[in-house]
PDB file of C-alpha atoms in Angstrom:
ATOM      1  CA  LEU U   6     -34.104  -3.842  23.727  1.00 46.00           C
ATOM      2  CA  ALA U   7     -30.541  -3.657  21.864  1.00 49.00           C
ATOM      3  CA  PRO U   8     -30.500  -1.135  19.087  1.00 50.00           C
ATOM      4  CA  ALA U   9     -30.597  -3.077  15.592  1.00 52.00           C
ATOM      5  CA  GLN U  10     -27.177  -3.558  14.262  1.00 55.00           C
ATOM      6  CA  ASP U  11     -27.798  -0.614  11.398  1.00 62.00           C
ATOM      7  CA  ASP U  12     -28.573   1.793  14.238  1.00 76.00           C
ATOM      8  CA  ARG U  13     -25.425   1.026  16.250  1.00 85.00           C
ATOM      9  CA  LYS U  14     -23.170   3.853  17.090  1.00 88.00           C
ATOM     10  CA  TYR U  15     -19.418   3.510  16.777  1.00 86.00           C
ATOM     11  CA  ASP U  16     -17.712   6.422  17.820  1.00 85.00           C
ATOM     12  CA  GLY U  17     -20.889   8.211  17.676  1.00 90.00           C
ATOM     13  CA  LYS U  18     -21.726   7.205  14.092  1.00 95.00           C
ATOM     14  CA  THR U  19     -23.261   4.434  12.584  1.00 95.00           C
ATOM     15  CA  ILE U  20     -21.339   2.188  10.419  1.00 95.00           C
ATOM     16  CA  ASP U  21     -22.947   3.660   6.961  1.00 95.00           C
ATOM     17  CA  GLU U  22     -22.184   7.192   8.296  1.00 96.00           C
ATOM     18  CA  TRP U  23     -18.538   6.294   8.601  1.00 97.00           C
ATOM     19  CA  SER U  24     -18.502   4.720   5.199  1.00 97.00           C
ATOM     20  CA  ALA U  25     -19.849   7.747   3.800  1.00 97.00           C
ATOM     21  CA  LEU U  26     -17.201   9.716   5.283  1.00 97.00           C
ATOM     22  CA  LEU U  27     -14.392   7.770   3.901  1.00 97.00           C
ATOM     23  CA  SER U  28     -15.139   9.624   0.303  1.00 97.00           C
ATOM     24  CA  SER U  29     -15.003  13.223   2.317  1.00 98.00           C
ATOM     25  CA  LYS U  30     -12.641  15.537   0.622  1.00 98.00           C
ATOM     26  CA  ASP U  31     -11.311  16.152   4.015  1.00 98.00           C
ATOM     27  CA  VAL U  32      -8.575  14.192   5.029  1.00 98.00           C
ATOM     28  CA  ASP U  33      -9.301  14.335   8.921  1.00 98.00           C
ATOM     29  CA  GLU U  34     -12.759  12.947   8.217  1.00 98.00           C
ATOM     30  CA  ARG U  35     -11.668  10.404   6.121  1.00 98.00           C
ATOM     31  CA  ARG U  36      -9.111   9.601   8.706  1.00 98.00           C
ATOM     32  CA  MET U  37     -11.510   9.613  11.646  1.00 97.00           C
ATOM     33  CA  ALA U  38     -13.890   7.177   9.432  1.00 98.00           C
ATOM     34  CA  ALA U  39     -11.209   4.902   9.007  1.00 98.00           C
ATOM     35  CA  PHE U  40     -10.148   4.429  12.554  1.00 97.00           C
ATOM     36  CA  ALA U  41     -13.599   4.159  13.639  1.00 97.00           C
ATOM     37  CA  LEU U  42     -14.427   1.527  11.390  1.00 96.00           C
ATOM     38  CA  ASN U  43     -11.392  -0.467  12.329  1.00 96.00           C
ATOM     39  CA  ARG U  44     -12.290  -0.134  15.996  1.00 95.00           C
ATOM     40  CA  ALA U  45     -15.507  -1.288  15.306  1.00 94.00           C
ATOM     41  CA  GLY U  46     -14.096  -4.645  13.916  1.00 90.00           C
ATOM     42  CA  SER U  47     -16.192  -7.275  12.442  1.00 91.00           C
ATOM     43  CA  ALA U  48     -19.432  -4.915  12.596  1.00 93.00           C
ATOM     44  CA  SER U  49     -17.874  -2.910   9.594  1.00 94.00           C
ATOM     45  CA  SER U  50     -18.558  -5.475   7.455  1.00 94.00           C
ATOM     46  CA  PRO U  51     -21.284  -3.419   5.719  1.00 94.00           C
ATOM     47  CA  ALA U  52     -18.544  -0.796   4.777  1.00 95.00           C
ATOM     48  CA  LEU U  53     -16.455  -3.153   3.088  1.00 95.00           C
ATOM     49  CA  LYS U  54     -16.788  -1.351  -0.461  1.00 95.00           C
ATOM     50  CA  SER U  55     -15.621   1.942   0.959  1.00 96.00           C
ATOM     51  CA  LEU U  56     -13.083   0.533   2.981  1.00 97.00           C
ATOM     52  CA  THR U  57     -11.290  -1.686  -0.138  1.00 96.00           C
ATOM     53  CA  ARG U  58     -11.633   2.161  -2.158  1.00 97.00           C
ATOM     54  CA  ALA U  59      -9.799   3.735   0.982  1.00 97.00           C
ATOM     55  CA  VAL U  60      -6.914   1.240   0.845  1.00 96.00           C
ATOM     56  CA  ALA U  61      -5.788   3.479  -2.264  1.00 97.00           C
ATOM     57  CA  ASP U  62      -6.304   6.618  -0.199  1.00 98.00           C
ATOM     58  CA  GLU U  63      -3.656   9.340  -0.431  1.00 98.00           C
ATOM     59  CA  ASP U  64      -3.264   9.300   3.156  1.00 98.00           C
ATOM     60  CA  LEU U  65      -1.311   6.540   4.951  1.00 98.00           C
ATOM     61  CA  HIS U  66      -3.361   6.769   7.897  1.00 98.00           C
ATOM     62  CA  VAL U  67      -6.657   6.177   6.074  1.00 98.00           C
ATOM     63  CA  ARG U  68      -5.046   3.163   4.146  1.00 97.00           C
ATOM     64  CA  TYR U  69      -3.614   1.756   7.550  1.00 98.00           C
ATOM     65  CA  HIS U  70      -6.854   1.820   9.316  1.00 97.00           C
ATOM     66  CA  ALA U  71      -8.749   0.751   6.152  1.00 97.00           C
ATOM     67  CA  ILE U  72      -6.500  -2.315   5.966  1.00 95.00           C
ATOM     68  CA  GLY U  73      -6.773  -2.780   9.750  1.00 96.00           C
ATOM     69  CA  ALA U  74     -10.659  -2.741   9.479  1.00 95.00           C
ATOM     70  CA  ILE U  75     -10.940  -5.240   6.565  1.00 95.00           C
ATOM     71  CA  GLY U  76      -8.486  -7.584   8.409  1.00 93.00           C
ATOM     72  CA  ARG U  77     -10.552  -7.372  11.597  1.00 92.00           C
ATOM     73  CA  MET U  78     -13.763  -8.427   9.890  1.00 92.00           C
ATOM     74  CA  GLY U  79     -12.498 -11.906   9.519  1.00 85.00           C
ATOM     75  CA  SER U  80     -13.927 -13.957   6.409  1.00 85.00           C
ATOM     76  CA  ALA U  81     -16.488 -11.179   5.825  1.00 85.00           C
ATOM     77  CA  GLY U  82     -13.428  -9.201   4.334  1.00 83.00           C
ATOM     78  CA  LYS U  83     -12.195 -12.030   1.899  1.00 83.00           C
ATOM     79  CA  PRO U  84     -13.644 -10.519  -1.048  1.00 81.00           C
ATOM     80  CA  ALA U  85     -11.089  -7.119  -0.591  1.00 82.00           C
ATOM     81  CA  ILE U  86      -8.198  -9.364  -0.950  1.00 76.00           C
TER      82      ILE U  86
END
């Protein structure tokens, strides 16, 4: 049996866990979260609100991967634009 979509791990954490880390005060945690959500592709759609906020992050790498993640969501990312 495959794990429920909410329980799937991407780079060791669930989408919800990565989404929460986008708000971390630690820039490295935010970078890792944005990178992992970008790699997760369309599966990262539950993190759309967090990713949309991350587009305004002070760090270029967080912004870059947040934009990439939203783009890889396809039509699910449309509300962000």
